[in-house]
Amino acid sequence: MVKEVNVGLIGYSFMGKAHSRAYKEISMFYPDVKAVPVMKVICGRSEEAVKTAASRYGWEGYETSWEKLLQRDDIDLVDISVPGNLHQEIAVVAAEVGKDVFCEKPLANSLKDAKIMLKAVQKAGVKHMVGFNYRTVPAIALAKRIIDEGKVGEIYHFRAVYLQDWIVDPDFPLVWRLDKEVTGSGPLGDLAAHSIDIAHHLMGDIDEVVGMEETFIKERPLPAAAKEAGLAVEVAGGRGEVTVEDAVLFLARFKNGALGSFEATRFASGRKNFNGFEINGSKGSIAFNFQDMNKLLYFSREDESHVQGFRTILATESEHKYAGAWWPPGHIIGYGETFVNEVYELMQAIAEDRQPSPDFTDGVKCQAVLETVSKSIAKKNWVKVKS
Ligand code: SOE
């Protein structure tokens, strides 16, 4: 019999909408799913907005207090899709009352908080997952397969860029993603966190880092109400200080001897969600960028030299991990589908009574790198990563 998992989702904006769609569509695209999410309750502070979200996204009901949601006996899984400053408190209470926890990235606003969260879920013996959704892009899963099969050989370089441009306009308002108290950091935690997780997934652990950052626009207009499920907001009166970096770069040395470089910025005009990486090894290379997310570039030094060159693999065949759940070959998928794939991983793990992947251990590992990059920027020095 298929198990039912009653879900309580906290947050109804961008990630709340992405996760809602995933819960809704999972059985349609993954008929083999062993546990089915039941969309019990969605929670948010504004009653009017959360009520609208509940009915539009397909939730049975809504709450305006997360504390109340966590006390409900009919909730099995708590989904934390709110800004980072709330993650620790919600996750700890959720674990204490025996709920499984699915938390958006970065896991917390500090390594200390991330570790508290990990300890709480481990103590409670609940399932825990962190929302590094890009792991479920079929082309990235293919990159992992190609590396694990030894086709890239010994890896020398990991080169990541995560480029956006939504705040280049100096009059773009001071939204919560630019407020350190709420979000912990700028593109470091918001964007480089994804690149770091991909690096951990494909390459292994990072040994040491050295970084630099800049805040180009120091003050911005204060915002009025946020627009639903997007990054834009209306401007109100007055100006306030930007307390996070606008761009960050760091170098890394991996424990396996490879060299890494990471760049994350919201000031790359023309780049909208360019989450890209290239890996170079003794036998070949692979390259990916999310704006062309169905394709993986692969170069093999083992091809005959007269036909050597990067080949473009369209990762939509049924033998490509996750792709088989979707459309016939060549009928490409998009951003939203990665969340369905992610929820599939979570549901299978719950049904099989094992930890999903990536879990809070991966979240803490990423957080340790984020914090070490910040330390190295402050010290203007190389710093070893300790988790
Ligand atoms: C906004 O910068 C954002 O939505 C991030 O918060 C996501 O994690 C990333 O996938 C896309 O950009």
Tab-separated table of C-alpha atoms and ligand atoms in Angstrom:
chain	number	residue	atom	x	y	z
A	1	MET	CA	0.000	0.000	0.000
A	2	VAL	CA	1.260	3.498	-0.802
A	3	LYS	CA	2.089	5.481	2.314
A	4	GLU	CA	0.595	8.963	2.710
A	5	VAL	CA	2.759	11.789	4.044
A	6	ASN	CA	0.860	14.797	5.383
A	7	VAL	CA	2.791	17.932	4.515
A	8	GLY	CA	2.832	21.329	6.239
A	9	LEU	CA	4.584	23.934	4.085
A	10	ILE	CA	5.853	27.155	5.659
A	11	GLY	CA	6.258	29.866	3.003
A	12	TYR	CA	4.153	30.637	-0.044
A	13	SER	CA	6.431	32.786	-2.152
A	14	PHE	CA	8.978	31.642	-4.777
A	15	MET	CA	10.077	28.380	-3.133
A	16	GLY	CA	6.648	27.800	-1.591
A	17	LYS	CA	5.168	27.840	-5.065
A	18	ALA	CA	7.916	25.601	-6.537
A	19	HIS	CA	7.479	23.031	-3.752
A	20	SER	CA	3.672	23.154	-3.935
A	21	ARG	CA	3.769	22.312	-7.624
A	22	ALA	CA	6.132	19.422	-6.905
A	23	TYR	CA	3.825	17.897	-4.262
A	24	LYS	CA	0.900	18.303	-6.625
A	25	GLU	CA	2.532	16.684	-9.667
A	26	ILE	CA	4.626	13.939	-8.117
A	27	SER	CA	2.165	11.074	-8.667
A	28	MET	CA	1.523	12.148	-12.256
A	29	PHE	CA	5.190	11.886	-13.266
A	30	TYR	CA	6.411	9.294	-10.766
A	31	PRO	CA	3.648	6.660	-10.595
A	32	ASP	CA	6.158	4.382	-8.798
A	33	VAL	CA	6.490	6.813	-5.882
A	34	LYS	CA	6.233	4.820	-2.647
A	35	ALA	CA	4.923	7.648	-0.454
A	36	VAL	CA	2.454	10.233	-1.646
A	37	PRO	CA	2.426	13.765	-0.220
A	38	VAL	CA	-0.920	15.031	1.005
A	39	MET	CA	-1.078	18.816	0.755
A	40	LYS	CA	-2.548	19.452	4.216
A	41	VAL	CA	-1.601	22.973	5.191
A	42	ILE	CA	0.369	25.961	3.948
A	43	CYS	CA	1.530	28.663	6.354
A	44	GLY	CA	2.402	32.338	5.995
A	45	ARG	CA	2.122	35.558	7.995
A	46	SER	CA	-0.377	37.399	5.817
A	47	GLU	CA	-3.778	35.728	6.080
A	48	GLU	CA	-5.033	37.161	2.823
A	49	ALA	CA	-1.964	36.033	0.858
A	50	VAL	CA	-1.699	32.577	2.409
A	51	LYS	CA	-5.420	31.943	1.921
A	52	THR	CA	-5.076	32.808	-1.762
A	53	ALA	CA	-1.960	30.619	-2.049
A	54	ALA	CA	-3.763	27.700	-0.373
A	55	SER	CA	-6.571	27.775	-2.891
A	56	ARG	CA	-4.403	28.466	-5.959
A	57	TYR	CA	-1.706	25.906	-5.168
A	58	GLY	CA	-4.136	23.233	-3.953
A	59	TRP	CA	-3.627	23.038	-0.171
A	60	GLU	CA	-6.456	21.723	2.046
A	61	GLY	CA	-6.057	24.573	4.534
A	62	TYR	CA	-3.816	27.324	5.838
A	63	GLU	CA	-2.277	28.626	9.069
A	64	THR	CA	-0.784	32.021	9.894
A	65	SER	CA	1.437	30.743	12.728
A	66	TRP	CA	4.199	28.186	12.148
A	67	GLU	CA	4.184	27.376	15.872
A	68	LYS	CA	0.557	26.276	15.510
A	69	LEU	CA	1.303	24.256	12.395
A	70	LEU	CA	4.058	22.345	14.216
A	71	GLN	CA	1.678	21.409	17.040
A	72	ARG	CA	-0.813	19.786	14.661
A	73	ASP	CA	-1.000	15.986	14.989
A	74	ASP	CA	-2.011	15.559	11.359
A	75	ILE	CA	1.345	16.790	9.960
A	76	ASP	CA	4.188	14.321	9.219
A	77	LEU	CA	6.583	16.459	7.178
A	78	VAL	CA	7.439	20.122	7.683
A	79	ASP	CA	8.720	21.995	4.629
A	80	ILE	CA	10.692	25.152	5.487
A	81	SER	CA	10.561	27.508	2.493
A	82	VAL	CA	11.109	30.827	4.279
A	83	PRO	CA	14.198	33.088	4.604
A	84	GLY	CA	17.257	31.703	6.416
A	85	ASN	CA	16.837	33.563	9.718
A	86	LEU	CA	13.824	31.345	10.533
A	87	HIS	CA	15.284	27.960	9.526
A	88	GLN	CA	16.990	27.008	12.779
A	89	GLU	CA	14.107	27.744	15.141
A	90	ILE	CA	11.479	26.046	12.979
A	91	ALA	CA	13.630	22.978	12.212
A	92	VAL	CA	14.560	22.407	15.855
A	93	VAL	CA	10.958	22.586	17.089
A	94	ALA	CA	9.755	20.448	14.149
A	95	ALA	CA	12.323	17.763	15.024
A	96	GLU	CA	11.443	17.917	18.721
A	97	VAL	CA	7.805	17.193	17.944
A	98	GLY	CA	8.838	14.289	15.697
A	99	LYS	CA	8.220	15.734	12.232
A	100	ASP	CA	10.412	14.971	9.231
A	101	VAL	CA	12.010	18.188	7.914
A	102	PHE	CA	12.673	19.414	4.356
A	103	CYS	CA	14.531	22.739	4.466
A	104	GLU	CA	15.469	25.153	1.688
A	105	LYS	CA	19.115	26.101	1.161
A	106	PRO	CA	21.346	27.427	2.557
A	107	LEU	CA	20.536	25.310	5.614
A	108	ALA	CA	20.981	28.266	7.987
A	109	ASN	CA	22.487	31.726	8.283
A	110	SER	CA	25.503	30.432	10.225
A	111	LEU	CA	27.467	27.222	10.699
A	112	LYS	CA	26.508	27.261	14.388
A	113	ASP	CA	22.789	27.266	13.546
A	114	ALA	CA	23.220	24.609	10.851
A	115	LYS	CA	24.961	22.331	13.367
A	116	ILE	CA	22.175	22.903	15.925
A	117	MET	CA	19.667	21.845	13.249
A	118	LEU	CA	21.630	18.724	12.357
A	119	LYS	CA	21.947	17.736	16.017
A	120	ALA	CA	18.204	18.230	16.561
A	121	VAL	CA	17.117	16.037	13.621
A	122	GLN	CA	19.665	13.351	14.506
A	123	LYS	CA	18.569	13.321	18.161
A	124	ALA	CA	14.903	13.084	17.164
A	125	GLY	CA	15.628	10.366	14.576
A	126	VAL	CA	13.556	12.114	11.909
A	127	LYS	CA	14.227	12.324	8.170
A	128	HIS	CA	15.900	15.507	6.944
A	129	MET	CA	16.615	16.919	3.516
A	130	VAL	CA	18.146	20.184	2.267
A	131	GLY	CA	16.895	21.793	-0.954
A	132	PHE	CA	19.869	21.574	-3.299
A	133	ASN	CA	17.519	21.032	-6.237
A	134	TYR	CA	20.166	21.302	-8.972
A	135	ARG	CA	21.425	17.816	-8.092
A	136	THR	CA	18.273	16.540	-9.782
A	137	VAL	CA	18.910	18.218	-13.137
A	138	PRO	CA	19.329	15.203	-15.476
A	139	ALA	CA	22.407	16.742	-17.169
A	140	ILE	CA	24.080	17.230	-13.750
A	141	ALA	CA	23.169	13.664	-12.750
A	142	LEU	CA	24.796	12.609	-16.036
A	143	ALA	CA	27.928	14.606	-15.154
A	144	LYS	CA	28.093	12.616	-11.907
A	145	ARG	CA	27.734	9.342	-13.800
A	146	ILE	CA	30.426	10.252	-16.332
A	147	ILE	CA	32.841	11.206	-13.520
A	148	ASP	CA	32.030	8.071	-11.473
A	149	GLU	CA	32.593	5.920	-14.559
A	150	GLY	CA	36.106	7.377	-14.745
A	151	LYS	CA	35.561	9.007	-18.127
A	152	VAL	CA	37.027	12.348	-17.022
A	153	GLY	CA	39.997	10.633	-15.353
A	154	GLU	CA	41.944	12.416	-12.666
A	155	ILE	CA	40.320	15.800	-12.107
A	156	TYR	CA	42.516	18.892	-12.189
A	157	HIS	CA	40.028	21.789	-12.321
A	158	PHE	CA	36.523	22.668	-11.098
A	159	ARG	CA	35.449	26.089	-12.351
A	160	ALA	CA	32.048	27.385	-11.226
A	161	VAL	CA	30.180	30.591	-11.987
A	162	TYR	CA	26.707	31.470	-10.766
A	163	LEU	CA	25.646	34.672	-12.481
A	164	GLN	CA	22.463	36.742	-12.165
A	165	ASP	CA	21.691	40.393	-12.929
A	166	TRP	CA	18.458	41.270	-11.145
A	167	ILE	CA	19.902	44.039	-8.937
A	168	VAL	CA	22.200	45.851	-11.392
A	169	ASP	CA	19.801	48.829	-11.348
A	170	PRO	CA	20.884	50.941	-8.305
A	171	ASP	CA	17.213	51.817	-7.772
A	172	PHE	CA	16.193	48.192	-7.347
A	173	PRO	CA	14.768	48.130	-3.804
A	174	LEU	CA	16.318	46.775	-0.625
A	175	VAL	CA	14.536	43.404	-0.591
A	176	TRP	CA	15.090	40.769	2.135
A	177	ARG	CA	17.752	39.020	0.053
A	178	LEU	CA	19.918	42.141	0.597
A	179	ASP	CA	19.461	42.158	4.389
A	180	LYS	CA	22.136	40.175	6.261
A	181	GLU	CA	19.969	39.741	9.368
A	182	VAL	CA	17.346	37.908	7.327
A	183	THR	CA	19.412	36.091	4.728
A	184	GLY	CA	22.903	35.644	6.238
A	185	SER	CA	24.833	36.630	3.110
A	186	GLY	CA	24.336	37.742	-0.504
A	187	PRO	CA	25.176	35.624	-3.556
A	188	LEU	CA	27.533	33.590	-1.361
A	189	GLY	CA	24.713	31.772	0.481
A	190	ASP	CA	22.065	32.263	-2.186
A	191	LEU	CA	24.033	31.210	-5.286
A	192	ALA	CA	27.524	29.915	-4.466
A	193	ALA	CA	25.863	27.519	-1.982
A	194	HIS	CA	24.480	25.662	-5.026
A	195	SER	CA	27.903	25.621	-6.738
A	196	ILE	CA	29.564	24.377	-3.543
A	197	ASP	CA	27.002	21.589	-3.204
A	198	ILE	CA	27.518	20.575	-6.841
A	199	ALA	CA	31.272	20.577	-6.187
A	200	HIS	CA	30.838	18.382	-3.100
A	201	HIS	CA	28.561	16.064	-5.066
A	202	LEU	CA	30.865	15.721	-8.081
A	203	MET	CA	34.345	16.324	-6.679
A	204	GLY	CA	34.397	15.655	-2.933
A	205	ASP	CA	35.501	17.839	-0.044
A	206	ILE	CA	37.148	21.255	-0.165
A	207	ASP	CA	40.285	21.649	1.935
A	208	GLU	CA	40.953	25.407	1.953
A	209	VAL	CA	39.678	28.643	0.427
A	210	VAL	CA	40.578	32.274	-0.156
A	211	GLY	CA	37.971	34.826	-1.193
A	212	MET	CA	37.055	38.405	-2.040
A	213	GLU	CA	33.744	40.265	-2.212
A	214	GLU	CA	32.270	43.650	-3.064
A	215	THR	CA	29.071	45.563	-2.453
A	216	PHE	CA	28.833	47.880	-5.444
A	217	ILE	CA	25.612	49.651	-4.452
A	218	LYS	CA	25.728	50.506	-0.742
A	219	GLU	CA	22.234	52.018	-0.350
A	220	ARG	CA	18.939	51.286	-2.043
A	221	PRO	CA	15.316	52.466	-1.928
A	222	LEU	CA	13.209	50.810	0.745
A	223	PRO	CA	10.699	48.266	-0.585
A	224	ALA	CA	6.929	48.166	-0.290
A	225	ALA	CA	5.040	44.848	-0.498
A	226	ALA	CA	6.692	41.938	-2.320
A	227	LYS	CA	5.211	40.656	-5.554
A	228	GLU	CA	4.182	37.027	-5.391
A	229	ALA	CA	6.680	34.293	-6.292
A	230	GLY	CA	9.309	36.513	-7.840
A	231	LEU	CA	12.301	38.610	-6.933
A	232	ALA	CA	10.823	42.028	-7.800
A	233	VAL	CA	8.985	44.363	-5.418
A	234	GLU	CA	7.455	47.850	-5.460
A	235	VAL	CA	9.499	50.776	-4.108
A	236	ALA	CA	8.358	52.723	-1.014
A	237	GLY	CA	9.912	55.986	0.310
A	238	GLY	CA	13.430	56.420	1.810
A	239	ARG	CA	16.678	54.506	1.419
A	240	GLY	CA	18.455	51.876	3.484
A	241	GLU	CA	21.880	50.223	3.720
A	242	VAL	CA	22.693	47.065	1.755
A	243	THR	CA	24.238	44.726	4.335
A	244	VAL	CA	25.295	41.801	2.099
A	245	GLU	CA	27.836	41.485	-0.704
A	246	ASP	CA	26.744	42.000	-4.327
A	247	ALA	CA	29.435	39.675	-5.680
A	248	VAL	CA	31.831	37.119	-4.260
A	249	LEU	CA	34.755	35.176	-5.718
A	250	PHE	CA	36.902	32.515	-4.126
A	251	LEU	CA	39.588	29.997	-4.947
A	252	ALA	CA	39.545	26.527	-3.455
A	253	ARG	CA	41.869	23.575	-3.110
A	254	PHE	CA	40.014	20.251	-3.045
A	255	LYS	CA	41.140	17.381	-0.824
A	256	ASN	CA	41.669	15.272	-3.983
A	257	GLY	CA	44.263	17.788	-5.196
A	258	ALA	CA	42.075	19.557	-7.777
A	259	LEU	CA	41.980	23.359	-7.990
A	260	GLY	CA	38.665	25.201	-7.858
A	261	SER	CA	37.396	28.676	-8.619
A	262	PHE	CA	33.957	30.007	-7.744
A	263	GLU	CA	32.247	33.270	-8.711
A	264	ALA	CA	28.736	34.310	-7.657
A	265	THR	CA	27.248	37.667	-8.544
A	266	ARG	CA	23.975	39.491	-9.094
A	267	PHE	CA	25.754	42.047	-11.290
A	268	ALA	CA	26.424	40.021	-14.448
A	269	SER	CA	24.276	41.994	-16.915
A	270	GLY	CA	22.542	39.650	-19.327
A	271	ARG	CA	23.038	36.528	-17.195
A	272	LYS	CA	19.726	35.580	-15.610
A	273	ASN	CA	20.335	32.272	-13.859
A	274	PHE	CA	23.678	31.181	-15.301
A	275	ASN	CA	24.591	28.391	-12.912
A	276	GLY	CA	27.557	26.940	-14.727
A	277	PHE	CA	30.578	24.770	-14.152
A	278	GLU	CA	33.387	23.136	-16.096
A	279	ILE	CA	35.500	20.211	-15.003
A	280	ASN	CA	38.814	19.302	-16.657
A	281	GLY	CA	40.488	15.957	-16.104
A	282	SER	CA	43.214	13.733	-17.517
A	283	LYS	CA	40.802	11.945	-19.874
A	284	GLY	CA	38.360	14.702	-20.733
A	285	SER	CA	36.161	17.582	-19.674
A	286	ILE	CA	32.512	18.319	-18.938
A	287	ALA	CA	30.699	21.638	-19.001
A	288	PHE	CA	27.192	22.720	-17.961
A	289	ASN	CA	25.173	25.886	-17.654
A	290	PHE	CA	21.645	25.975	-16.275
A	291	GLN	CA	20.317	28.366	-18.935
A	292	ASP	CA	20.745	25.403	-21.272
A	293	MET	CA	19.863	22.891	-18.580
A	294	ASN	CA	18.951	19.902	-20.757
A	295	LYS	CA	22.436	19.720	-22.275
A	296	LEU	CA	25.779	18.475	-20.997
A	297	LEU	CA	28.983	19.155	-22.920
A	298	TYR	CA	31.514	16.315	-22.825
A	299	PHE	CA	34.974	16.156	-24.353
A	300	SER	CA	36.885	12.873	-24.456
A	301	ARG	CA	40.622	12.672	-25.061
A	302	GLU	CA	39.983	9.028	-25.941
A	303	ASP	CA	38.115	9.904	-29.143
A	304	GLU	CA	40.218	9.601	-32.287
A	305	SER	CA	42.089	12.881	-32.584
A	306	HIS	CA	40.581	13.916	-35.935
A	307	VAL	CA	37.051	13.869	-34.456
A	308	GLN	CA	37.887	15.211	-31.015
A	309	GLY	CA	35.760	18.085	-29.783
A	310	PHE	CA	33.094	18.865	-27.195
A	311	ARG	CA	29.952	16.867	-27.918
A	312	THR	CA	26.556	18.114	-26.761
A	313	ILE	CA	24.511	15.453	-25.017
A	314	LEU	CA	20.799	16.123	-24.730
A	315	ALA	CA	20.040	14.503	-21.374
A	316	THR	CA	16.470	13.514	-22.174
A	317	GLU	CA	16.826	9.776	-22.842
A	318	SER	CA	15.119	7.372	-20.470
A	319	GLU	CA	18.501	6.078	-19.258
A	320	HIS	CA	19.398	9.574	-18.070
A	321	LYS	CA	18.542	9.754	-14.364
A	322	TYR	CA	15.231	11.632	-13.734
A	323	ALA	CA	14.643	12.228	-17.476
A	324	GLY	CA	12.677	9.018	-17.928
A	325	ALA	CA	9.963	10.308	-15.601
A	326	TRP	CA	9.155	13.164	-17.964
A	327	TRP	CA	8.621	13.353	-21.717
A	328	PRO	CA	9.802	11.405	-24.768
A	329	PRO	CA	13.451	12.077	-25.802
A	330	GLY	CA	14.070	15.644	-26.939
A	331	HIS	CA	10.988	17.021	-25.172
A	332	ILE	CA	12.952	19.101	-22.740
A	333	ILE	CA	12.265	19.874	-19.075
A	334	GLY	CA	12.609	23.099	-17.037
A	335	TYR	CA	13.392	24.590	-13.612
A	336	GLY	CA	10.137	23.501	-11.952
A	337	GLU	CA	10.739	19.840	-12.782
A	338	THR	CA	13.870	19.752	-10.602
A	339	PHE	CA	11.654	20.230	-7.543
A	340	VAL	CA	9.425	17.301	-8.553
A	341	ASN	CA	12.564	15.155	-8.903
A	342	GLU	CA	13.718	16.392	-5.511
A	343	VAL	CA	10.410	15.586	-3.811
A	344	TYR	CA	10.561	12.126	-5.418
A	345	GLU	CA	13.925	11.523	-3.685
A	346	LEU	CA	12.402	12.689	-0.407
A	347	MET	CA	9.259	10.552	-0.676
A	348	GLN	CA	11.186	7.397	-1.642
A	349	ALA	CA	13.497	7.853	1.345
A	350	ILE	CA	10.589	8.346	3.748
A	351	ALA	CA	8.813	5.249	2.379
A	352	GLU	CA	11.989	3.158	2.581
A	353	ASP	CA	12.780	4.459	6.082
A	354	ARG	CA	16.234	5.825	5.178
A	355	GLN	CA	17.773	9.292	5.036
A	356	PRO	CA	17.194	11.217	1.793
A	357	SER	CA	20.091	12.808	-0.058
A	358	PRO	CA	21.198	15.568	0.188
A	359	ASP	CA	20.461	15.781	3.923
A	360	PHE	CA	21.376	18.185	6.737
A	361	THR	CA	24.892	16.691	6.849
A	362	ASP	CA	25.361	18.029	3.302
A	363	GLY	CA	23.778	21.311	4.405
A	364	VAL	CA	26.291	21.644	7.260
A	365	LYS	CA	29.181	20.772	4.948
A	366	CYS	CA	28.153	23.528	2.544
A	367	GLN	CA	27.663	25.953	5.441
A	368	ALA	CA	31.190	25.228	6.673
A	369	VAL	CA	32.584	26.294	3.293
A	370	LEU	CA	30.388	29.429	3.213
A	371	GLU	CA	31.588	30.442	6.667
A	372	THR	CA	35.227	29.706	5.807
A	373	VAL	CA	34.973	31.885	2.679
A	374	SER	CA	33.624	34.752	4.825
A	375	LYS	CA	36.446	34.255	7.331
A	376	SER	CA	39.056	34.269	4.587
A	377	ILE	CA	37.602	37.487	3.132
A	378	ALA	CA	37.782	39.150	6.559
A	379	LYS	CA	41.348	37.908	7.142
A	380	LYS	CA	42.469	38.400	3.503
A	381	ASN	CA	44.073	34.957	3.777
A	382	TRP	CA	43.728	31.276	2.895
A	383	VAL	CA	41.663	29.422	5.544
A	384	LYS	CA	41.218	25.666	6.073
A	385	VAL	CA	37.631	24.347	6.018
A	386	LYS	CA	36.701	22.725	9.335
A	387	SER	CA	33.182	21.366	9.817
B	1	SOE	C1	17.393	33.860	-6.305
B	1	SOE	O1	18.639	34.420	-6.346
B	1	SOE	C2	17.362	32.362	-6.595
B	1	SOE	O2	16.038	32.042	-6.701
B	1	SOE	C3	17.965	31.485	-5.510
B	1	SOE	O3	17.421	31.777	-4.252
B	1	SOE	C4	17.775	30.045	-5.906
B	1	SOE	O4	18.325	29.200	-4.942
B	1	SOE	C5	18.393	29.811	-7.264
B	1	SOE	O5	18.056	28.529	-7.705
B	1	SOE	C6	17.890	30.779	-8.297
B	1	SOE	O6	18.008	32.081	-7.820
